[in-house]
Short mmCIF file of the C-alpha atoms (twelve columns), coordinates in Angstrom:
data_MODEL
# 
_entry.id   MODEL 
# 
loop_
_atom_site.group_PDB 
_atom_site.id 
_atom_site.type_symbol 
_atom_site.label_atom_id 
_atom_site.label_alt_id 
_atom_site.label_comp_id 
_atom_site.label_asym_id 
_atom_site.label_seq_id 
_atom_site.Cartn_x 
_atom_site.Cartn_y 
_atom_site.Cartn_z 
_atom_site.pdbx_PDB_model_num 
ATOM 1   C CA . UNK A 1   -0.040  108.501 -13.172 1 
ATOM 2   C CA . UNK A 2   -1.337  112.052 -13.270 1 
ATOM 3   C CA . UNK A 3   -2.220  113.782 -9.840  1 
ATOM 4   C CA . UNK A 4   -4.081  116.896 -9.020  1 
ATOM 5   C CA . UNK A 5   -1.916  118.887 -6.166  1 
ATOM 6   C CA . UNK A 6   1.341   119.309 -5.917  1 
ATOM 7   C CA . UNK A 7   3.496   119.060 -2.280  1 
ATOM 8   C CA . UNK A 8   4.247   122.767 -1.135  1 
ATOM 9   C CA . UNK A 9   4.928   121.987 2.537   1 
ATOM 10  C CA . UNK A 10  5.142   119.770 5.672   1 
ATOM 11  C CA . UNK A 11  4.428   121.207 9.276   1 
ATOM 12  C CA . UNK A 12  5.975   119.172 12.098  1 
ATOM 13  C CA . UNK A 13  4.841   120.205 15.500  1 
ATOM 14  C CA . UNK A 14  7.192   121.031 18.254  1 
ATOM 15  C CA . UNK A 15  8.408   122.668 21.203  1 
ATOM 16  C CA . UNK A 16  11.047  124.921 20.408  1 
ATOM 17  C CA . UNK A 17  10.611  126.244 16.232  1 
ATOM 18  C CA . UNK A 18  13.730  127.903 15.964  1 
ATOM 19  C CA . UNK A 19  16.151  124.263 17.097  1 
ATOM 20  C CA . UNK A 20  14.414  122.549 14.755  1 
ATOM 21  C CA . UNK A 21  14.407  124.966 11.753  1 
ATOM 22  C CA . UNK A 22  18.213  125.300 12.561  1 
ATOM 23  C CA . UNK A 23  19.157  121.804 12.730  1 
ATOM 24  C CA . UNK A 24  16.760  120.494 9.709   1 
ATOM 25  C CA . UNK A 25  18.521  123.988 7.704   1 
ATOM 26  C CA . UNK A 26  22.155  122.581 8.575   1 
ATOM 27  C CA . UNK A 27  21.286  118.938 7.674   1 
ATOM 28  C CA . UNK A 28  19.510  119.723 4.126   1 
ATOM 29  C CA . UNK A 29  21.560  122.824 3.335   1 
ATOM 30  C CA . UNK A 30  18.251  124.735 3.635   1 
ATOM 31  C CA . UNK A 31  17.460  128.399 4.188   1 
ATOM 32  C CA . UNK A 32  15.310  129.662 7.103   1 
ATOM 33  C CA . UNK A 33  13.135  131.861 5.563   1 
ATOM 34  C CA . UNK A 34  11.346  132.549 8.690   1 
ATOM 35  C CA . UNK A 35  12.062  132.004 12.313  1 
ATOM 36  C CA . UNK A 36  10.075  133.050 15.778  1 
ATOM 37  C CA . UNK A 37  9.539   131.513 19.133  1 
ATOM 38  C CA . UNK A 38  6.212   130.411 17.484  1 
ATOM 39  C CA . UNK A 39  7.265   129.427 14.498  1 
ATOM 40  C CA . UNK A 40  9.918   128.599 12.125  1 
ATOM 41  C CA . UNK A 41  10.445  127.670 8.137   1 
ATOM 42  C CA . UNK A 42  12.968  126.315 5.868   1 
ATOM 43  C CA . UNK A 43  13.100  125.738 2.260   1 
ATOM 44  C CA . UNK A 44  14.646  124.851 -0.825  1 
ATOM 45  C CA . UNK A 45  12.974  127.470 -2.703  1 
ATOM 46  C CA . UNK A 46  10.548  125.025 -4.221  1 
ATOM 47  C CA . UNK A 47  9.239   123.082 -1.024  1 
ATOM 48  C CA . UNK A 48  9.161   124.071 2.859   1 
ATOM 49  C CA . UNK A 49  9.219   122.352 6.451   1 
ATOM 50  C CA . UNK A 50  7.624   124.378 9.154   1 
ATOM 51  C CA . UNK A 51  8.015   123.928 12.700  1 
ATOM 52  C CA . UNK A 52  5.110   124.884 14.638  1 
ATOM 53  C CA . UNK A 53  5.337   125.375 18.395  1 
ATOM 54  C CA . UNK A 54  2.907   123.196 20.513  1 
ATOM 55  C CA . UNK A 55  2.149   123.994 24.142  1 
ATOM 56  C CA . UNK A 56  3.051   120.723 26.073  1 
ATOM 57  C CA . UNK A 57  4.513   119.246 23.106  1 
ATOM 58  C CA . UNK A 58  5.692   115.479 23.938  1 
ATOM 59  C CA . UNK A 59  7.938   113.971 21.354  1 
ATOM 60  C CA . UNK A 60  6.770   111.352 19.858  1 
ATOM 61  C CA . UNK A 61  8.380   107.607 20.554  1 
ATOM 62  C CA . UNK A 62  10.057  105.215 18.477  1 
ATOM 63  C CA . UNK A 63  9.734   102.752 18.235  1 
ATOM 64  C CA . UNK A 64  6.803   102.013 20.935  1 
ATOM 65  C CA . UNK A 65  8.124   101.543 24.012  1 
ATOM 66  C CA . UNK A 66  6.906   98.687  25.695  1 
ATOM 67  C CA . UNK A 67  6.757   99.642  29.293  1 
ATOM 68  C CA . UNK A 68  5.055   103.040 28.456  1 
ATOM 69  C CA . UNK A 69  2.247   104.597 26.418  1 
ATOM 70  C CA . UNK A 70  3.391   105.210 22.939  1 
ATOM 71  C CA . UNK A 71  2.902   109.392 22.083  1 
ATOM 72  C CA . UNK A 72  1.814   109.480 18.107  1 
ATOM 73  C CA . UNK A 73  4.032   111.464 15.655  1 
ATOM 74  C CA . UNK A 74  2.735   114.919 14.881  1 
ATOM 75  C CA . UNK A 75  2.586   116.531 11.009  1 
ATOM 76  C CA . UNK A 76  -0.021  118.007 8.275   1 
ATOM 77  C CA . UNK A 77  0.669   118.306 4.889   1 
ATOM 78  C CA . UNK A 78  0.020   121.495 2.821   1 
ATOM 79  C CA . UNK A 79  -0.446  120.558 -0.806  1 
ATOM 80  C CA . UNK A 80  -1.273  123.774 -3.819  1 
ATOM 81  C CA . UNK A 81  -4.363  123.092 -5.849  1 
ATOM 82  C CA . UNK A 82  -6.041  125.025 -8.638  1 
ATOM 83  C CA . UNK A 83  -9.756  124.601 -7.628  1 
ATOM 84  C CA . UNK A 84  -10.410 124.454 -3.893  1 
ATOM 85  C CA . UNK A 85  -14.019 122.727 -4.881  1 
ATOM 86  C CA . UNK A 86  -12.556 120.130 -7.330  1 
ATOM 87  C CA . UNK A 87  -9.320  119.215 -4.830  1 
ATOM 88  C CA . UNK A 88  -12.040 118.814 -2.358  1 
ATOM 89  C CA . UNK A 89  -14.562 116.688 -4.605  1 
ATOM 90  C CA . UNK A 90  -11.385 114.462 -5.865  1 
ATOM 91  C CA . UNK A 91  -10.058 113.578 -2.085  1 
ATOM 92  C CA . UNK A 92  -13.268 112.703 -0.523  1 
ATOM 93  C CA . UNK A 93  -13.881 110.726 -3.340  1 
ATOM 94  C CA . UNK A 94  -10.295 108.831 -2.778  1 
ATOM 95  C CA . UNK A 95  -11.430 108.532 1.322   1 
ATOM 96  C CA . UNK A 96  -11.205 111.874 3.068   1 
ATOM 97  C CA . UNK A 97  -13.540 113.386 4.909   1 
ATOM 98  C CA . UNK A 98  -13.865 117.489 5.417   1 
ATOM 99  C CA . UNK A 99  -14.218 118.628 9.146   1 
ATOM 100 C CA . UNK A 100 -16.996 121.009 10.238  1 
ATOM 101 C CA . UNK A 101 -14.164 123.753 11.279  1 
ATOM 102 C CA . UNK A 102 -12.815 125.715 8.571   1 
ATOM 103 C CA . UNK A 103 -10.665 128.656 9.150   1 
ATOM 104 C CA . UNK A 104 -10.104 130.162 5.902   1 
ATOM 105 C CA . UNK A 105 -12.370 128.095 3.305   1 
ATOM 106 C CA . UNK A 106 -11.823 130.828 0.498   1 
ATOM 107 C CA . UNK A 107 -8.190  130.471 0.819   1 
ATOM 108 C CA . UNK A 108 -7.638  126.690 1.960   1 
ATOM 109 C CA . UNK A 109 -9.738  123.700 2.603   1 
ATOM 110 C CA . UNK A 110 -8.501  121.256 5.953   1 
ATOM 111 C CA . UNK A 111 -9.345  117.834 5.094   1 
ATOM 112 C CA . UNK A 112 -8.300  114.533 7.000   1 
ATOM 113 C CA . UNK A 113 -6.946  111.486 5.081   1 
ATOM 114 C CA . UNK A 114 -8.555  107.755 5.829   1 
ATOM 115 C CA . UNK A 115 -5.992  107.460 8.572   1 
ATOM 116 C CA . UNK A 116 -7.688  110.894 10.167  1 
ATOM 117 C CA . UNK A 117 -4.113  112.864 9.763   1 
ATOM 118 C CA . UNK A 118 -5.278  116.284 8.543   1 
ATOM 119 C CA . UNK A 119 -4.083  118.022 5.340   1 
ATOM 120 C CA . UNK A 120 -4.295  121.177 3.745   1 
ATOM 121 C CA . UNK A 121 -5.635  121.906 -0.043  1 
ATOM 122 C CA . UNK A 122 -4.305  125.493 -0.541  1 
ATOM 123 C CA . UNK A 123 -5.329  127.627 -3.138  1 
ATOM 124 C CA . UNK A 124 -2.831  128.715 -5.563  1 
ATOM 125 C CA . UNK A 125 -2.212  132.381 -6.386  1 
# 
């Protein structure tokens, strides 16, 4: 089966970057490539994790607990395209939808899947 993107990165939100870039670095022999209070990365030179800080991040639970409200997990996917217009003609056409907001449409496209996760169709360059 032939696809159109290819998997750059995953962004898992958080509330403290640098512990999470550190442990995730130690566990898959990883480099951080770039660390802040804000905002952290690893990779294996071919695909990254970020860690994105999130004001009053809750972790999420699992499984569901059953005396309390269960808090969703929290991730986008980045994914490197060729043609922002075709990548965006080939998702919705597989179930996505595009959201009004776009903050850098020449560069990347945000798009959520069927389930409503959002994911990113980055421009390669």
């Amino acid at each position: 089966m032939s696809g159109f993107a290819t998997l750059i990165m995953v962004n898992i939100d958080c509330a403290e970057p640098p512990v999470l870039a550190t442990f995730y670095s130690e566990v898959l022999g990883w480099e951080v490539t770039h660390t802040q209070a804000e905002y952290a990365m690893i990779s294996d030179g071919t695909t990254s994790i970020g860690f994105g800080q999130i004001d009053g991040y809750t972790a999420p639970t699992w499984p569901d607990p059953v005396d309390a409200t269960p808090v969703p997990k929290q991730f986008h996917l980045d994914f490197y395209v060729d043609d922002l217009a075709d990548a965006e003609e080939r998702a919705l056409k597989l179930g996505a939808t595009r959201p009004d907001f776009q903050p850098a449409p020449d560069r990347y496209l945000v798009l959520l899947d069927p389930a409503g996760h959002p994911f990113c169709a980055c421009l390669r360059s």
